[in-house]
XYZ file of C-alpha atoms in Angstrom:
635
model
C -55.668 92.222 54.332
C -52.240 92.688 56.313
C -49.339 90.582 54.722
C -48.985 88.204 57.389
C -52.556 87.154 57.016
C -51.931 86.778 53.254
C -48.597 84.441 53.952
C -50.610 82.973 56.503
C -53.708 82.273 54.364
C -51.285 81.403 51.678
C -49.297 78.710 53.612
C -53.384 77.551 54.729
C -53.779 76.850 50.951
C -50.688 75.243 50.061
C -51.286 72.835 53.165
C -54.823 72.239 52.738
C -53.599 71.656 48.337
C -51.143 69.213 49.883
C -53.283 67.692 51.602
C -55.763 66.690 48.403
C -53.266 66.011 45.939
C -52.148 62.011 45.417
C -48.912 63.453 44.279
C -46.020 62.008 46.119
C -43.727 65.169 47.234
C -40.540 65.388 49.234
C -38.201 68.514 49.731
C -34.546 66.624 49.978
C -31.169 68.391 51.338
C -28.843 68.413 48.970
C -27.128 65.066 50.433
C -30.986 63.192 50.192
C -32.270 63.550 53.077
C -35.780 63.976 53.413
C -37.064 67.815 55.675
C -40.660 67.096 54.321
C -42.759 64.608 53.121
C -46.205 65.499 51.678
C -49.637 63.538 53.487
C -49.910 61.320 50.152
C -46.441 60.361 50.759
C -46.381 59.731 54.199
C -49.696 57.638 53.687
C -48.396 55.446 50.913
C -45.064 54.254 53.923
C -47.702 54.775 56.822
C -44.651 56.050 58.532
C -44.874 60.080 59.012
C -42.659 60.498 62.154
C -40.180 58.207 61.266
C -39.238 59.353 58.032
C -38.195 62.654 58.766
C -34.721 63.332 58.350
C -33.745 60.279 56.861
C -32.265 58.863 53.633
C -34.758 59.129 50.728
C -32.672 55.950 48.799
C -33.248 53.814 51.811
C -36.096 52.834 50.845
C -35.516 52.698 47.030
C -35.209 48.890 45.264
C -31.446 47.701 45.557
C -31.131 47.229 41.823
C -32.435 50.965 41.390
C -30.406 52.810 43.663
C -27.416 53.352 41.955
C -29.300 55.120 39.318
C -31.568 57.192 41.642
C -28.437 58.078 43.099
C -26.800 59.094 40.250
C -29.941 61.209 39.275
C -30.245 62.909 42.069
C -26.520 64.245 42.057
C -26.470 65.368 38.346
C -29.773 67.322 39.160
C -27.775 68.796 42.312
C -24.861 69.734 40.113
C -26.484 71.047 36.565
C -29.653 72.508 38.128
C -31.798 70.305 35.785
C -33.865 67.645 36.630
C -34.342 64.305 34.949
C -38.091 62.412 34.940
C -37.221 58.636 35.741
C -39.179 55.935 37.134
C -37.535 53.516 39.664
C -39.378 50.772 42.721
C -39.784 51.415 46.454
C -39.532 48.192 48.403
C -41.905 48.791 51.027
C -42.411 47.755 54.541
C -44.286 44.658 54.131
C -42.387 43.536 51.144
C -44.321 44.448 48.533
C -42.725 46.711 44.817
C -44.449 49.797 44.114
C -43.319 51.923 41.059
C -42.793 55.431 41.065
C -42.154 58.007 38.323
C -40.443 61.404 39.436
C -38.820 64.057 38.731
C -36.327 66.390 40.822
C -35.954 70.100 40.555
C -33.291 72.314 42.603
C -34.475 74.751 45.302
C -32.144 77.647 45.269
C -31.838 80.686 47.905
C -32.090 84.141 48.008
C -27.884 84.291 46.759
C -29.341 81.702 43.934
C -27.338 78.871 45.228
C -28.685 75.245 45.056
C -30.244 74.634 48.167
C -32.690 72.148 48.545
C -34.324 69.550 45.834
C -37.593 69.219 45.609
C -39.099 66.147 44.267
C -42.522 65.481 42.629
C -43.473 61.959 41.898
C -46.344 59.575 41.580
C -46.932 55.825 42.018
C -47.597 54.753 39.083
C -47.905 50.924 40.177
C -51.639 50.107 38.716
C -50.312 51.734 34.971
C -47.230 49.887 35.388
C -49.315 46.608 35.552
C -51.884 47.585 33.145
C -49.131 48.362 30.654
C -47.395 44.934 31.270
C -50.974 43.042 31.166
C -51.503 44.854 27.805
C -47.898 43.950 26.336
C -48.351 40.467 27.408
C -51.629 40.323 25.542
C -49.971 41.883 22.729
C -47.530 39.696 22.546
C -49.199 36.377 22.967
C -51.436 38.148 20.389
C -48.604 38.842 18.145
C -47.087 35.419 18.908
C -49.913 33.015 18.715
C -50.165 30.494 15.892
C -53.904 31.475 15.225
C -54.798 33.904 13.202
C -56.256 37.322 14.894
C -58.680 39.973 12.995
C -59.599 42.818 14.738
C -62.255 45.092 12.696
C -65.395 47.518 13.111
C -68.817 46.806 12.624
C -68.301 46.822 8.688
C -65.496 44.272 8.650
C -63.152 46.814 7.409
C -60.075 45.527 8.628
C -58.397 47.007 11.837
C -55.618 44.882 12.837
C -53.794 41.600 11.875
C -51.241 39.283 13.531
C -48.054 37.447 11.918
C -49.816 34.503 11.991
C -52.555 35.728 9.653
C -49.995 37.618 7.361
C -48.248 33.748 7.202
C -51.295 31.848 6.756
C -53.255 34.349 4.198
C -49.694 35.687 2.300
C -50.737 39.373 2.679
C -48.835 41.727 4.829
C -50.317 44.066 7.397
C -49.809 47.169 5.744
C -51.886 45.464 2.561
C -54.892 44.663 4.310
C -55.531 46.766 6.704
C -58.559 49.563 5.659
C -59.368 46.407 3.155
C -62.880 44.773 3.870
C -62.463 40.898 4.596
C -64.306 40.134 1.395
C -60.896 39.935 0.576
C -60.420 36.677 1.248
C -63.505 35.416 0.133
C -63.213 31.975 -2.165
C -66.608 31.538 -3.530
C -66.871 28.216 -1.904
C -69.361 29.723 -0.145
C -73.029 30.681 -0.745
C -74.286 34.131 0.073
C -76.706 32.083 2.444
C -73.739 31.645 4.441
C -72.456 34.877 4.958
C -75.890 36.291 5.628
C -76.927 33.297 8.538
C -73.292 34.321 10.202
C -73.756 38.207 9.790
C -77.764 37.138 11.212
C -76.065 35.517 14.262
C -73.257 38.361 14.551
C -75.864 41.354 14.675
C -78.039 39.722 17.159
C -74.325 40.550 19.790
C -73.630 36.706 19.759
C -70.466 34.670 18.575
C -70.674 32.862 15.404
C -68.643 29.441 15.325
C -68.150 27.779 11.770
C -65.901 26.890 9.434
C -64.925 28.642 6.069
C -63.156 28.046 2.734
C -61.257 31.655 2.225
C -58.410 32.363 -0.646
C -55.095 33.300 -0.427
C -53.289 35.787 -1.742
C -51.627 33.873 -4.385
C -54.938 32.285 -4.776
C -54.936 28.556 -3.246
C -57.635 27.698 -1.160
C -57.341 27.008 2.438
C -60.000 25.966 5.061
C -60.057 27.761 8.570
C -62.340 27.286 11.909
C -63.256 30.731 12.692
C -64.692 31.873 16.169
C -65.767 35.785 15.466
C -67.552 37.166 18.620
C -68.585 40.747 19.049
C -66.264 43.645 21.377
C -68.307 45.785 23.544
C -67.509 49.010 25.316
C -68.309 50.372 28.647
C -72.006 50.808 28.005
C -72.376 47.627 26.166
C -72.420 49.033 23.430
C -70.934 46.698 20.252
C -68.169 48.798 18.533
C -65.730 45.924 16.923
C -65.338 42.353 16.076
C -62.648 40.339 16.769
C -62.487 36.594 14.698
C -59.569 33.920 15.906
C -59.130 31.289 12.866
C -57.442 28.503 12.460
C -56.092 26.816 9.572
C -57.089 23.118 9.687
C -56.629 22.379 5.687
C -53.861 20.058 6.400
C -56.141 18.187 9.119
C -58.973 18.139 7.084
C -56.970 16.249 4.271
C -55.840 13.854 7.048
C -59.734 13.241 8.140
C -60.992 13.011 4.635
C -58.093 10.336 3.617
C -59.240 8.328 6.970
C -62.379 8.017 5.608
C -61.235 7.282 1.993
C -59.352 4.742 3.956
C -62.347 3.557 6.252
C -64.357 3.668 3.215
C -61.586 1.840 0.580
C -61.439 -1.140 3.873
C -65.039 -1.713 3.588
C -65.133 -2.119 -0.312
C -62.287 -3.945 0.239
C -63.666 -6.512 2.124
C -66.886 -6.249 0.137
C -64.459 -7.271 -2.875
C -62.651 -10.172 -0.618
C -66.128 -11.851 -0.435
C -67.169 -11.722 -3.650
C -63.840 -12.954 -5.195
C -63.980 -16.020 -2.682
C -67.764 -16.836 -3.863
C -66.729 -15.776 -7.458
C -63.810 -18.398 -7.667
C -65.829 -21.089 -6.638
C -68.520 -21.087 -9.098
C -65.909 -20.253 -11.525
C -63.533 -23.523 -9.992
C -66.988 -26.081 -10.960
C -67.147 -24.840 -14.383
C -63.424 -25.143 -15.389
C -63.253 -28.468 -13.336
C -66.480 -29.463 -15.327
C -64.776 -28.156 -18.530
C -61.369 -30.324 -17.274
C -63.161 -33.548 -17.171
C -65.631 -33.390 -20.542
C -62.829 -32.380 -22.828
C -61.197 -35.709 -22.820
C -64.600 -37.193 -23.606
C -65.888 -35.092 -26.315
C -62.648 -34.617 -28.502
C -63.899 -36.768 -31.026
C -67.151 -34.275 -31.503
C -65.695 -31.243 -32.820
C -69.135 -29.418 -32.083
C -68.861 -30.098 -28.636
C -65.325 -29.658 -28.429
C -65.804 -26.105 -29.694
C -68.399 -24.926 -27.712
C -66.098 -26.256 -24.738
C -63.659 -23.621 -26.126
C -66.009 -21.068 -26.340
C -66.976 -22.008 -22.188
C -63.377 -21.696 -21.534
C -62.770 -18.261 -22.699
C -65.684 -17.201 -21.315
C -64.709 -18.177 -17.920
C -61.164 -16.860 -18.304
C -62.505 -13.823 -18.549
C -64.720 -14.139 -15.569
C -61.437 -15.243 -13.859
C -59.379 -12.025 -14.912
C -62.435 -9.967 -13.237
C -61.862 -12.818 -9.936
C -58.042 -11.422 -10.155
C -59.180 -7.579 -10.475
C -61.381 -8.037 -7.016
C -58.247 -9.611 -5.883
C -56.091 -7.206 -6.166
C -58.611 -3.981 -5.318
C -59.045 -6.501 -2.091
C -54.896 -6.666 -1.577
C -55.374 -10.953 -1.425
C -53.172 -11.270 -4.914
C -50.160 -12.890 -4.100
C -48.505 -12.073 -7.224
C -44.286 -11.929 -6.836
C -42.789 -8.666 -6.099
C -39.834 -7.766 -7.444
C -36.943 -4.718 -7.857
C -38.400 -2.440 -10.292
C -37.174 0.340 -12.372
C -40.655 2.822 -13.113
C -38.856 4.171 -15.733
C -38.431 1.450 -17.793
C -41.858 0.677 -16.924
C -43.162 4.194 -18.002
C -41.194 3.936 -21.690
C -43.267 0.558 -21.891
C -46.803 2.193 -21.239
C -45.746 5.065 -23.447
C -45.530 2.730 -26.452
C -48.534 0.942 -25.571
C -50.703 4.312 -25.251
C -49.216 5.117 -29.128
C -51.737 2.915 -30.461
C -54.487 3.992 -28.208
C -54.704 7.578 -28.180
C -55.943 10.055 -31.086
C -53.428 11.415 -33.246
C -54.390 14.876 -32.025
C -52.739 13.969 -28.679
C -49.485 14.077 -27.354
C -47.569 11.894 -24.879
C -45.297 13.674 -22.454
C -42.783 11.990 -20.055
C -39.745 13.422 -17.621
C -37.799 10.427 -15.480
C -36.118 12.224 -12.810
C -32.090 11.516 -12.871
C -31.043 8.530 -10.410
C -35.206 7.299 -9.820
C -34.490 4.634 -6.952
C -36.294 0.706 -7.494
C -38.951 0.000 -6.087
C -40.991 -3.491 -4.812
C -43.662 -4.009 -6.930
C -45.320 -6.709 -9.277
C -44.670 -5.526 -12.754
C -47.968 -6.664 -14.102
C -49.830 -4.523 -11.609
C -48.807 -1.714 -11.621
C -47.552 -0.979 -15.440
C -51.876 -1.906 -15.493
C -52.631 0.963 -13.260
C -50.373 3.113 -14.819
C -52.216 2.692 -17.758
C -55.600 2.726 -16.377
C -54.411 6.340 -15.543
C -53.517 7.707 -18.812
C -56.834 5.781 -20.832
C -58.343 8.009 -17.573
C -56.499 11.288 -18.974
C -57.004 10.098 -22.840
C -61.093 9.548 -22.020
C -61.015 13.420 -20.030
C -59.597 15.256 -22.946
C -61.654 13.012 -25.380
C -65.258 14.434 -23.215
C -63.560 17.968 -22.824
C -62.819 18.181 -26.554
C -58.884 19.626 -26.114
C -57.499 20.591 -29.653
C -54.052 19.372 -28.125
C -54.745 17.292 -25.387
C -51.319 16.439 -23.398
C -50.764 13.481 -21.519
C -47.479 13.782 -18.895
C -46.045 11.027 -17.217
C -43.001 11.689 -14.727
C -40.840 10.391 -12.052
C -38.862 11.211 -9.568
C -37.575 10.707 -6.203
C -39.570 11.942 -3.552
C -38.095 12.474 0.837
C -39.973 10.595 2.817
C -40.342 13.238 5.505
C -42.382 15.150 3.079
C -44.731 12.307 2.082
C -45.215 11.939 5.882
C -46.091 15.457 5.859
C -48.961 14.224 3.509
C -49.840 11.268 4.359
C -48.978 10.307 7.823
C -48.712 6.656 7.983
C -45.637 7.057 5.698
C -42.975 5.527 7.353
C -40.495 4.275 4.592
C -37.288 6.722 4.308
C -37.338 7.668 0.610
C -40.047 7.134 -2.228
C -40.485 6.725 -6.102
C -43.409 9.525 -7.123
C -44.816 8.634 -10.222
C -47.222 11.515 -11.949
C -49.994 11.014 -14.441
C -51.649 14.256 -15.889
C -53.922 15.644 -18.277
C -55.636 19.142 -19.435
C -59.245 17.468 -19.938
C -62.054 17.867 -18.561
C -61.405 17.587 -14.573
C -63.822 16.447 -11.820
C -65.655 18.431 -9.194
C -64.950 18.060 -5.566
C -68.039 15.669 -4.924
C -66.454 13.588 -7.747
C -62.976 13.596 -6.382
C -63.824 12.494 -3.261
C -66.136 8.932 -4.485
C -63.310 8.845 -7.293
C -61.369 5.574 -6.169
C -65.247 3.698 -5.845
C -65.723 0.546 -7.689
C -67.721 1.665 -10.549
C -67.507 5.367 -10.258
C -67.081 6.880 -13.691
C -66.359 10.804 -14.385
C -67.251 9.409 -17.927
C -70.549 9.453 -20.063
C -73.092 6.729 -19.639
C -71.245 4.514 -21.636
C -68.035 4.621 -20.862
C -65.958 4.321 -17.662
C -63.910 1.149 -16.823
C -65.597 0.280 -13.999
C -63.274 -1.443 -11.660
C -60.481 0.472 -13.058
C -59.140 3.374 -10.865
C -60.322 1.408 -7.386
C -57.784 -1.146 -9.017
C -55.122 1.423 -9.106
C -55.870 2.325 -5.624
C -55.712 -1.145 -4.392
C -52.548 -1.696 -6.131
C -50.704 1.284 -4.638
C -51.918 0.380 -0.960
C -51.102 -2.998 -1.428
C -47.675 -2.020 -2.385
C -47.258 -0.031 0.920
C -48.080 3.347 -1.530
C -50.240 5.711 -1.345
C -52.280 7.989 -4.331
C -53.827 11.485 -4.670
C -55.246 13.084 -6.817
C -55.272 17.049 -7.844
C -58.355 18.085 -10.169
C -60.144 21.469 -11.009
C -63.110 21.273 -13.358
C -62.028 22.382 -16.750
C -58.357 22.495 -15.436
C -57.709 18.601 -15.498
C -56.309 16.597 -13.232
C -53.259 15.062 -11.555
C -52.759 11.759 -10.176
C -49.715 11.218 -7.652
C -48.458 7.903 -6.819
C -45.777 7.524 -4.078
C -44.028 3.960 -3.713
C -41.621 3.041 -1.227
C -38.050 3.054 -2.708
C -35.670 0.045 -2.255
C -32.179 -0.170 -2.144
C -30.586 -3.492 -3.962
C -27.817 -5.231 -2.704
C -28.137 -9.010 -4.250
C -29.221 -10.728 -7.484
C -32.647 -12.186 -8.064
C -33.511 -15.952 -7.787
C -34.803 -18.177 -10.776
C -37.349 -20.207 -10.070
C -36.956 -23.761 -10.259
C -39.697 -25.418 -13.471
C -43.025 -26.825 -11.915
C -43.559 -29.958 -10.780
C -45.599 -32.382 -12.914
C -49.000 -32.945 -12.405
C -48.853 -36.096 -10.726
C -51.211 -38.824 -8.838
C -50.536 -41.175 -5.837
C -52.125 -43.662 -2.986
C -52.267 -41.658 -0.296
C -55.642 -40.516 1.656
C -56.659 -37.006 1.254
C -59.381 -35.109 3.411
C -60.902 -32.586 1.758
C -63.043 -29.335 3.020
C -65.177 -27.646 1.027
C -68.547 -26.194 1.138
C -69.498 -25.644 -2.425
C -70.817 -28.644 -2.955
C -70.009 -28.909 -7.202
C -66.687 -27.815 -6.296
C -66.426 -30.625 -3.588
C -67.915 -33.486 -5.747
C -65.300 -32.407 -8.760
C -62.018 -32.255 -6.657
C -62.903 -35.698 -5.124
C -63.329 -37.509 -8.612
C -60.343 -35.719 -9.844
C -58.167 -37.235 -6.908
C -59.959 -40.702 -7.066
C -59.183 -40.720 -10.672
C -54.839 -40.357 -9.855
C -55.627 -42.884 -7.618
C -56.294 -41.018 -4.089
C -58.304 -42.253 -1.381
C -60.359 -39.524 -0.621
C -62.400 -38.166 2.472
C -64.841 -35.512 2.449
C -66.197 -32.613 4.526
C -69.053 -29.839 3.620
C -67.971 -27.603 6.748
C -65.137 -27.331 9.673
C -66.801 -28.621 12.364
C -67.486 -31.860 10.697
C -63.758 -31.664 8.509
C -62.306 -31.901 12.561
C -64.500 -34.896 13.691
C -63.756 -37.020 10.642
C -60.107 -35.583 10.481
C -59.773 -36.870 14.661
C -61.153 -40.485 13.493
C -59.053 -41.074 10.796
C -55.517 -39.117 11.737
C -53.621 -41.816 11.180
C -54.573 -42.854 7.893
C -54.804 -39.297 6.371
C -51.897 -37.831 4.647
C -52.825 -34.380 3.799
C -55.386 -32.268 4.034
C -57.483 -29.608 1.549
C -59.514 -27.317 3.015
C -61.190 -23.924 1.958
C -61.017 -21.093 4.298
C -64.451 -19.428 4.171
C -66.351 -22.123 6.206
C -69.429 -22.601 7.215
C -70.144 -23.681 11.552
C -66.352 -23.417 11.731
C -63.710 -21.850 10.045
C -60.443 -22.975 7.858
C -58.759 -20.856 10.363
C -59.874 -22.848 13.149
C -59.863 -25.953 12.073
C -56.396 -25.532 11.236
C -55.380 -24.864 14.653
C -57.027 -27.823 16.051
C -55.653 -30.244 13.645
C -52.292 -29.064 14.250
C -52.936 -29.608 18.138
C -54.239 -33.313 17.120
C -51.154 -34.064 14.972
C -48.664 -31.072 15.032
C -46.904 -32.382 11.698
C -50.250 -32.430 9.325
C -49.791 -31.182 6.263
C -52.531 -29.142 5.362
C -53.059 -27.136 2.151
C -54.905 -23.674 2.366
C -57.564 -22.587 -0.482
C -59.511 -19.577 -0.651
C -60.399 -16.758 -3.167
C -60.099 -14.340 -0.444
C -57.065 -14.481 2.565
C -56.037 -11.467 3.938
C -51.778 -11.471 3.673
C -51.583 -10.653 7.309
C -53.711 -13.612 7.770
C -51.744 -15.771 5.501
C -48.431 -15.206 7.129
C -49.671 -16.015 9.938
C -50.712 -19.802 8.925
C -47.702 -20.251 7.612
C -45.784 -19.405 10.774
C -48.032 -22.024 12.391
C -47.310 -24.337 10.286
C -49.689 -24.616 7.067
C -47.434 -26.049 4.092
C -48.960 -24.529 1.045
C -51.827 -22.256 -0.558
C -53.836 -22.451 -3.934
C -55.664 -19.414 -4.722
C -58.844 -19.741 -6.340
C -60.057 -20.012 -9.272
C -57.374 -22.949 -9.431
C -56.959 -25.723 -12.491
C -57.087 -29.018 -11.229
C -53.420 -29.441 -12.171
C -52.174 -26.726 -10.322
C -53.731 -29.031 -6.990
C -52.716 -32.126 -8.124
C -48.839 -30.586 -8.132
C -49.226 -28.882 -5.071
C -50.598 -31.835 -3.488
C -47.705 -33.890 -4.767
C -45.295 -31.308 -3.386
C -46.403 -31.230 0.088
C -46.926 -34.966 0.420
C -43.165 -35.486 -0.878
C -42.169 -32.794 1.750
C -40.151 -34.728 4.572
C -42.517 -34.785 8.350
């Protein structure tokens, strides 16, 4: 073949090369102007003609050309090229990247003559590349926790937020199987239904109890769903969890709550029907012991009655209090003083084997709280913590009492509806015996007992509970079976600025002329408060329900004086009948009775005007002196 058929087959090749390959190439003077443009180049502008001979940086992204520039001359001046990547702004607007790289051409003398410049667009990479950091980084970023692993659940990949939630750093899990963070909580069952669901290719939804590295518990909502390849194929796993422990306290103390209203109101009943059966027998009691003290017999087993039903009101007074209706005084208290009390009261209680432990924080704040109360819950909590170490047999069984001073952000981090600014924590644990979760969550029911058969104190630690929410507190309780357990009782702090009040002495039991109306539907209890008025000389009116309390009150307004009427009503209520005898005659004075009145509820009679209350059980003196006080009260 004669040499100008091999240049001229040659320069055939190189066109028909050039013409194939989607590498962008231009041959640039040495000022940048363009003497050739390859097909792939000339189809990317769509602009062959027009682009020969002019500046290749005309068409290069304003905030890149500087650089290009500077490129291109330091290639034109060392010889050696530089591989950068830099945007074309092209005719209709749009960005396209390019990466390229410039080499010098030189001529036969081996001067620099021409540059020639290979590049490619590299646009679709560009945007894969920034569509895979952005995934990475919301990956990286996101407060769920990612696990990446292969069919195994050997452990790929991990984000921050796992490494925060779980305590273990990247580095020490991954190559670790996930059995890593198993807790026990769960059954084997478990693991094989969601390892059933996960080999079938479909995405297992649940929720989990795993274990930290330092080994506390936490409880996550796990989505795990299968990664396929191009085929189809199943070749990873990826799970995104979430860590709702702190929620699921929230939900479980809305339903202790939900629950604890219900029992409460349960309670509220019973103490209202409870303190009027016990109201007939000490009224009954009131009026035959002034007959029978000549018979000593008689007067004894009257005794005997008496103290029986005193007891039956002290359990009246517990369902009181579990149902928040005691209206007990409230007043600055110092726990600490409190705690030294039950501390000498438990030395006489507890086996000699034990010991009694307390730490009062420096500077423990007051708080607002009936004395009486809560120094009894307080104790109901360490004969709790004796009783656990008694049934777990501890050779030194420790009971710890402290206090301290708690922020009340961090309550609210606990419990929610914590609004107060600061807050007295009291602590009451033991080493004994503990409870298991099923107990610990039924452990503030009426009734509920962690005890043998025969023990337990029935009423006792829903008591406590209804004492610290009905001091605007709130309790919790930390227990591991065989570990013991920890109560924690927060109460709103107070700050003290002025000196308490003495009460004036009572007023004297007392009778009068005036005409009473009384409303009561227990009918013993009705028939005993009218002969107790009659017999101080009242002219008394009586009414078995509301509806017909209002009829004979609307007859007869202007000859009653005062009014006595129960709450729980039958037809109509107290309530009710309150309102409409203060629209008849909007100065009556009207006394409130009931074993059961919600505070809210109570307040809210007084703002409308009712002028006293007597909570049942009641002695017949304590109504004759009330009575006396609001008839003496000025219209």
């Amino acid at each position: 073949m004669k040499q100008d058929d091999r240049k001229s087959e040659t320069e055939r090749l190189l066109h028909l090369i050039l013409a194939n390959i989607d590498d962008l190439i231009a041959v640039l003077d040495l000022d940048g102007r363009r003497l050739y443009n390859s097909p792939s180049y000339d189809a990317l502008f769509g602009a062959r003609e027009r682009m020969r001979g002019t500046d290749s940086f005309g068409e290069i992204h304003p905030e890149d050309k500087d650089m290009v520039r500077m490129v291109f001359e330091e290639t034109v001046r060392t010889g050696v090229g530089k591989r950068i990547v830099y945007r074309f702004k092209m005719p209709d607007g749009t960005i396209r990247f390019i990466e390229s790289q410039g080499n010098v051409i030189r001529d036969a003398e081996g001067k620099s003559d021409k540059v020639i410049v290979v590049g490619r667009d590299i646009t679709e990479r560009r945007r894969a590349e920034e569509e895979q950091f952005r995934l990475y980084s919301a990956v990286e970023q996101t407060v769920e926790s990612i696990v990446i692993t292969d069919l195994s659940a050997n452990i790929l990949y991990v984000n921050p937020a796992f490494e925060r939630i779980t305590g273990y750093t990247k580095a020490e899990v991954v190559g670790q199987n996930t059995r890593i963070l198993r807790s026990g909580a769960q059954m084997d069952d478990f693991y094989k239904g969601m390892w059933a669901t996960l080999l079938r290719g479909e995405v297992w939804t649940g929720q989990i109890v795993n274990k930290r590295k330092d080994g506390t518990m936490f409880q996550e909502e796990m989505v795990i769903s299968p990664v396929r390849d191009s085929t189809g194929t199943v070749v990873n796993y990826v799970a995104v969890k979430r860590d709702v422990t702190r929620e699921r306290k929230i939900e479980d103390q809305l339903r202790q709550t939900q629950k604890m209203e219900s029992l409460r109101q349960l309670a509220g009943g019973m103490a209202h029907d409870f303190n009027n059966i016990v109201n007939v027998i000490l009224g009954a009691f009131a009026l035959l012991k002034p007959r029978v003290a000549t018979d000593e017999m008689l007067a004894k087993y009257i005794e005997l009655g008496e103290a029986a039903v005193k007891r039956g009101v002290d359990v009246a007074r517990r369902l009181a209090t579990f149902a928040q209706i005691d209206s007990a005084q409230q007043i600055p208290l110092s726990v600490g003083t409190l705690i030294r009390d039950v501390q000498e009261a438990l030395k006489s209680s507890i086996e000699r084997t034990m010991k009694i432990e307390t730490d009062i924080g420096p500077d423990v704040p007051l708080t607002q709280a009936n004395q009486g109360q809560l120094y009894q819950s307080l104790l109901t909590l360490c004969l709790n913590a004796r009783d656990a170490m008694v049934i777990a047999r501890v050779p030194e069984g420790v009971i710890r009492i402290t206090a301290g001073a708690s922020d009340g952000r961090v309550v609210h981090a606990m419990f929610p509806e914590a609004t107060a600014r600061k807050y007295v924590t009291i602590t009451v644990s033991d080493n004994g015996i503990g409870m298991t979760e099923e107990m610990r969550q039924r452990i503030f029911e009426p009734f509920i007992t962690t005890e043998a058969p025969e023990g337990g104190h029935g009423l006792g630690l829903a008591m406590v509970y209804g004492v610290v929410t009905g001091h605007r507190g709130f309790i919790s309780v930390e227990t591991e079976v065989g570990r013991g357990t920890k109560f924690t009782v927060h109460l709103p702090a107070v700050h003290i600025e002025t000196g308490e009040s003495e009460a004036g002495p009572p007023v004297e039991a007392s009778g009068g002329s005036e005409t009473i109306l009384i409303v009561e539907d227990e009918e013993a209890l009705l028939l005993l408060l009218q002969e107790v008025l009659r017999g101080k000389g009242y002219t008394v009116l009586a009414a078995s329900d509301g509806v017909q309390g209002l009829e004979i009150y609307a007859q007869h307004r202007d000859e009653i004086d005062a009014v006595i009427t129960d709450m729980g009503l039958p037809r109509q209520s107290g309530y009710d009948m309150f309102v409409k005898i203060r629209e008849l005659n909007p100065v009556a004075k009207v006394i409130l009775a009931s074993g059961y009145l919600n505070p809210a509820l109570k307040s809210k009679l007084f703002v409308a005007g009712a002028k006293a209350f007597i909570p049942k059980p009641f002695q017949t003196g304590d109504v004759l002196r009330k009575l006396r006080e609001v008839l003496d009260l000025q219209p």
